[in-house]
């Protein structure tokens, strides 16, 4: 009697294939109109709050990277500022940053909310994307939990057609809900094979390579914008002057002294930020301190001052000084 043939075990075979598959690592950025869910998606993929979420354009001014560590790949998310028709020197500089970033990343994810019609802003961005030939582009329909499946299907079709009209094909089109954590893992699965073969570019524990001072400044800026976005949407810049451990503290009770300046463009805006009897500024300090302590894992003493840097958005010297 002939020997029975050994049936291949599909799981073992898959495991073996996985072990021999090359590790990949690379950069991706999410683009889309303000409020398209880019930062929320970054946070969901990384599993921690790293990018600053806001429903205003241009609040993510620095390239905040979230890092997704997987056994088979490392995905570094670069958050570019929103692309928009520039009105100021700052606007032009931001647009240059965007285009440079797009040309340098390995994958671009275009985010379109499921509950909003494809508008001129979206078309403007996709048209710009069409000009970047080599980079694979994924269309991500965000906030999929907000609509019925019929509306979702229409949105998927619309974005697919837009690619065709502009003469390119999306590498993938995928609906996700960052809030409900729906298909977020699948999105990472789809991005990973598009990255170049490479060992990990960052150590395992890193979630972001943003220097701590810049992240602290962003957290203060976010707290300062709360409640005054309509009055001062882009007139606030924050510079952390120094972060020093307080001397003479016992090792088990460290305290970090942070001195930061909140810059505004005009003296008349000072009152808005400081608030009646200094209450608003105190609030900003309390709120941002909580976030900073969570970020750095250490108690913080935060010293905040409001200063006027006249028309800083239009002045190249000031822009450099404020880190743009």
GROMACS .gro file of C-alpha atoms in nm, residues 91-287:
model
  197
   91UNK     CA    1   0.076   8.010   0.294
   92UNK     CA    2   0.322   7.987   0.006
   93UNK     CA    3   0.587   7.837   0.227
   94UNK     CA    4   0.342   7.577   0.356
   95UNK     CA    5   0.244   7.480   0.000
   96UNK     CA    6   0.610   7.432  -0.093
   97UNK     CA    7   0.652   7.208   0.211
   98UNK     CA    8   0.352   7.004   0.096
   99UNK     CA    9   0.476   6.943  -0.256
  100UNK     CA   10   0.827   6.857  -0.137
  101UNK     CA   11   0.685   6.610   0.113
  102UNK     CA   12   0.462   6.445  -0.147
  103UNK     CA   13   0.756   6.388  -0.377
  104UNK     CA   14   0.957   6.227  -0.096
  105UNK     CA   15   0.709   5.982   0.056
  106UNK     CA   16   0.647   5.621  -0.053
  107UNK     CA   17   0.266   5.628  -0.037
  108UNK     CA   18   0.009   5.907  -0.038
  109UNK     CA   19  -0.333   5.852   0.120
  110UNK     CA   20  -0.602   6.091  -0.004
  111UNK     CA   21  -0.870   6.131   0.264
  112UNK     CA   22  -1.227   6.211   0.170
  113UNK     CA   23  -1.506   6.214   0.431
  114UNK     CA   24  -1.791   5.974   0.349
  115UNK     CA   25  -2.055   6.229   0.448
  116UNK     CA   26  -1.942   6.517   0.224
  117UNK     CA   27  -1.975   6.555  -0.153
  118UNK     CA   28  -1.657   6.566  -0.358
  119UNK     CA   29  -1.595   6.940  -0.376
  120UNK     CA   30  -1.364   7.181  -0.562
  121UNK     CA   31  -1.115   7.159  -0.273
  122UNK     CA   32  -1.087   6.783  -0.317
  123UNK     CA   33  -1.051   6.810  -0.693
  124UNK     CA   34  -0.776   7.070  -0.651
  125UNK     CA   35  -0.579   6.831  -0.429
  126UNK     CA   36  -0.633   6.522  -0.649
  127UNK     CA   37  -0.529   6.723  -0.957
  128UNK     CA   38  -0.204   6.813  -0.778
  129UNK     CA   39  -0.162   6.445  -0.683
  130UNK     CA   40  -0.205   6.337  -1.045
  131UNK     CA   41   0.112   6.536  -1.121
  132UNK     CA   42   0.315   6.320  -0.884
  133UNK     CA   43   0.355   6.023  -1.112
  134UNK     CA   44   0.568   5.765  -0.934
  135UNK     CA   45   0.410   5.758  -0.588
  136UNK     CA   46   0.126   5.507  -0.531
  137UNK     CA   47  -0.191   5.680  -0.412
  138UNK     CA   48  -0.461   5.527  -0.194
  139UNK     CA   49  -0.807   5.684  -0.169
  140UNK     CA   50  -0.936   5.660   0.188
  141UNK     CA   51  -1.304   5.730   0.250
  142UNK     CA   52  -1.303   5.842   0.614
  143UNK     CA   53  -1.588   5.864   0.866
  144UNK     CA   54  -1.760   5.565   0.705
  145UNK     CA   55  -1.965   5.518   1.023
  146UNK     CA   56  -2.160   5.837   0.944
  147UNK     CA   57  -2.336   5.712   0.631
  148UNK     CA   58  -2.550   5.423   0.498
  149UNK     CA   59  -2.385   5.172   0.267
  150UNK     CA   60  -2.553   5.318  -0.045
  151UNK     CA   61  -2.401   5.663   0.016
  152UNK     CA   62  -2.066   5.501   0.091
  153UNK     CA   63  -2.076   5.311  -0.239
  154UNK     CA   64  -2.153   5.635  -0.428
  155UNK     CA   65  -1.854   5.805  -0.264
  156UNK     CA   66  -1.624   5.514  -0.357
  157UNK     CA   67  -1.744   5.538  -0.717
  158UNK     CA   68  -1.704   5.916  -0.730
  159UNK     CA   69  -1.344   5.904  -0.611
  160UNK     CA   70  -1.263   5.619  -0.851
  161UNK     CA   71  -1.404   5.823  -1.143
  162UNK     CA   72  -1.209   6.131  -1.039
  163UNK     CA   73  -0.885   5.932  -1.069
  164UNK     CA   74  -0.987   5.812  -1.415
  165UNK     CA   75  -1.071   6.166  -1.529
  166UNK     CA   76  -0.726   6.283  -1.423
  167UNK     CA   77  -0.557   5.990  -1.592
  168UNK     CA   78  -0.437   5.777  -1.301
  169UNK     CA   79  -0.550   5.474  -1.108
  170UNK     CA   80  -0.572   5.457  -0.729
  171UNK     CA   81  -0.356   5.176  -0.587
  172UNK     CA   82  -0.645   5.105  -0.346
  173UNK     CA   83  -0.978   5.259  -0.248
  174UNK     CA   84  -1.087   5.180   0.105
  175UNK     CA   85  -1.352   5.306   0.348
  176UNK     CA   86  -1.247   5.342   0.714
  177UNK     CA   87  -1.386   5.471   1.040
  178UNK     CA   88  -1.108   5.581   1.275
  179UNK     CA   89  -1.359   5.652   1.551
  180UNK     CA   90  -1.511   5.302   1.534
  181UNK     CA   91  -1.169   5.148   1.455
  182UNK     CA   92  -1.325   4.992   1.147
  183UNK     CA   93  -1.083   4.877   0.869
  184UNK     CA   94  -0.796   5.079   1.021
  185UNK     CA   95  -0.588   4.761   1.047
  186UNK     CA   96  -0.680   4.670   0.691
  187UNK     CA   97  -0.557   5.012   0.574
  188UNK     CA   98  -0.219   4.940   0.734
  189UNK     CA   99  -0.221   4.597   0.563
  190UNK     CA  100  -0.275   4.766   0.225
  191UNK     CA  101  -0.008   5.033   0.277
  192UNK     CA  102   0.263   4.792   0.402
  193UNK     CA  103   0.329   4.609   0.069
  194UNK     CA  104   0.367   4.947  -0.109
  195UNK     CA  105   0.665   5.039   0.108
  196UNK     CA  106   1.023   4.966   0.001
  197UNK     CA  107   1.211   4.670   0.149
  198UNK     CA  108   1.405   4.805   0.445
  199UNK     CA  109   1.489   4.726   0.807
  200UNK     CA  110   1.297   4.939   1.064
  201UNK     CA  111   1.404   5.303   1.048
  202UNK     CA  112   1.310   5.385   1.408
  203UNK     CA  113   1.353   5.197   1.737
  204UNK     CA  114   1.054   4.991   1.854
  205UNK     CA  115   0.933   5.225   2.130
  206UNK     CA  116   0.916   5.542   1.920
  207UNK     CA  117   0.573   5.677   1.834
  208UNK     CA  118   0.690   6.004   1.686
  209UNK     CA  119   1.025   6.163   1.613
  210UNK     CA  120   0.892   6.513   1.669
  211UNK     CA  121   1.130   6.685   1.909
  212UNK     CA  122   0.959   6.711   2.246
  213UNK     CA  123   0.975   7.091   2.256
  214UNK     CA  124   0.786   7.115   1.929
  215UNK     CA  125   0.517   6.874   2.050
  216UNK     CA  126   0.484   7.068   2.375
  217UNK     CA  127   0.447   7.391   2.176
  218UNK     CA  128   0.175   7.226   1.964
  219UNK     CA  129  -0.017   7.114   2.274
  220UNK     CA  130  -0.004   7.468   2.417
  221UNK     CA  131  -0.111   7.610   2.082
  222UNK     CA  132  -0.406   7.373   2.062
  223UNK     CA  133  -0.521   7.473   2.412
  224UNK     CA  134  -0.472   7.843   2.329
  225UNK     CA  135  -0.686   7.808   2.014
  226UNK     CA  136  -0.975   7.646   2.198
  227UNK     CA  137  -1.263   7.889   2.219
  228UNK     CA  138  -1.093   8.165   2.016
  229UNK     CA  139  -1.055   7.987   1.682
  230UNK     CA  140  -1.301   8.221   1.515
  231UNK     CA  141  -1.128   8.534   1.637
  232UNK     CA  142  -0.764   8.429   1.601
  233UNK     CA  143  -0.752   8.117   1.385
  234UNK     CA  144  -0.394   8.147   1.261
  235UNK     CA  145  -0.255   8.438   1.460
  236UNK     CA  146  -0.112   8.221   1.735
  237UNK     CA  147   0.238   8.076   1.740
  238UNK     CA  148   0.398   7.914   2.043
  239UNK     CA  149   0.769   7.891   2.113
  240UNK     CA  150   0.901   7.685   2.403
  241UNK     CA  151   1.201   7.883   2.528
  242UNK     CA  152   1.332   7.618   2.765
  243UNK     CA  153   1.252   7.287   2.933
  244UNK     CA  154   1.467   7.219   3.240
  245UNK     CA  155   1.440   6.971   3.526
  246UNK     CA  156   1.394   7.167   3.853
  247UNK     CA  157   1.708   7.139   4.062
  248UNK     CA  158   1.712   7.012   4.424
  249UNK     CA  159   1.418   6.774   4.364
  250UNK     CA  160   1.426   6.421   4.508
  251UNK     CA  161   1.464   6.156   4.237
  252UNK     CA  162   1.114   6.018   4.302
  253UNK     CA  163   0.952   6.365   4.276
  254UNK     CA  164   1.092   6.527   3.961
  255UNK     CA  165   0.948   6.849   3.822
  256UNK     CA  166   1.007   6.988   3.476
  257UNK     CA  167   1.004   7.368   3.433
  258UNK     CA  168   0.872   7.474   3.094
  259UNK     CA  169   0.888   7.839   2.986
  260UNK     CA  170   0.689   7.921   2.675
  261UNK     CA  171   0.578   8.230   2.486
  262UNK     CA  172   0.247   8.257   2.305
  263UNK     CA  173   0.296   8.498   2.015
  264UNK     CA  174   0.012   8.695   1.860
  265UNK     CA  175   0.018   8.948   1.578
  266UNK     CA  176  -0.144   9.255   1.734
  267UNK     CA  177  -0.164   9.412   2.081
  268UNK     CA  178  -0.546   9.409   2.055
  269UNK     CA  179  -0.538   9.027   2.053
  270UNK     CA  180  -0.362   9.012   2.388
  271UNK     CA  181  -0.682   9.062   2.585
  272UNK     CA  182  -0.855   8.782   2.395
  273UNK     CA  183  -0.586   8.531   2.487
  274UNK     CA  184  -0.539   8.644   2.847
  275UNK     CA  185  -0.912   8.682   2.917
  276UNK     CA  186  -1.083   8.871   3.201
  277UNK     CA  187  -0.856   8.873   3.509
  278UNK     CA  188  -0.617   8.636   3.328
  279UNK     CA  189  -0.869   8.349   3.347
  280UNK     CA  190  -0.832   8.231   2.985
  281UNK     CA  191  -0.454   8.212   2.999
  282UNK     CA  192  -0.477   8.024   3.329
  283UNK     CA  193  -0.719   7.783   3.162
  284UNK     CA  194  -0.482   7.736   2.867
  285UNK     CA  195  -0.203   7.659   3.113
  286UNK     CA  196  -0.407   7.406   3.310
  287UNK     CA  197  -0.537   7.228   2.999
   0.00000   0.00000   0.00000
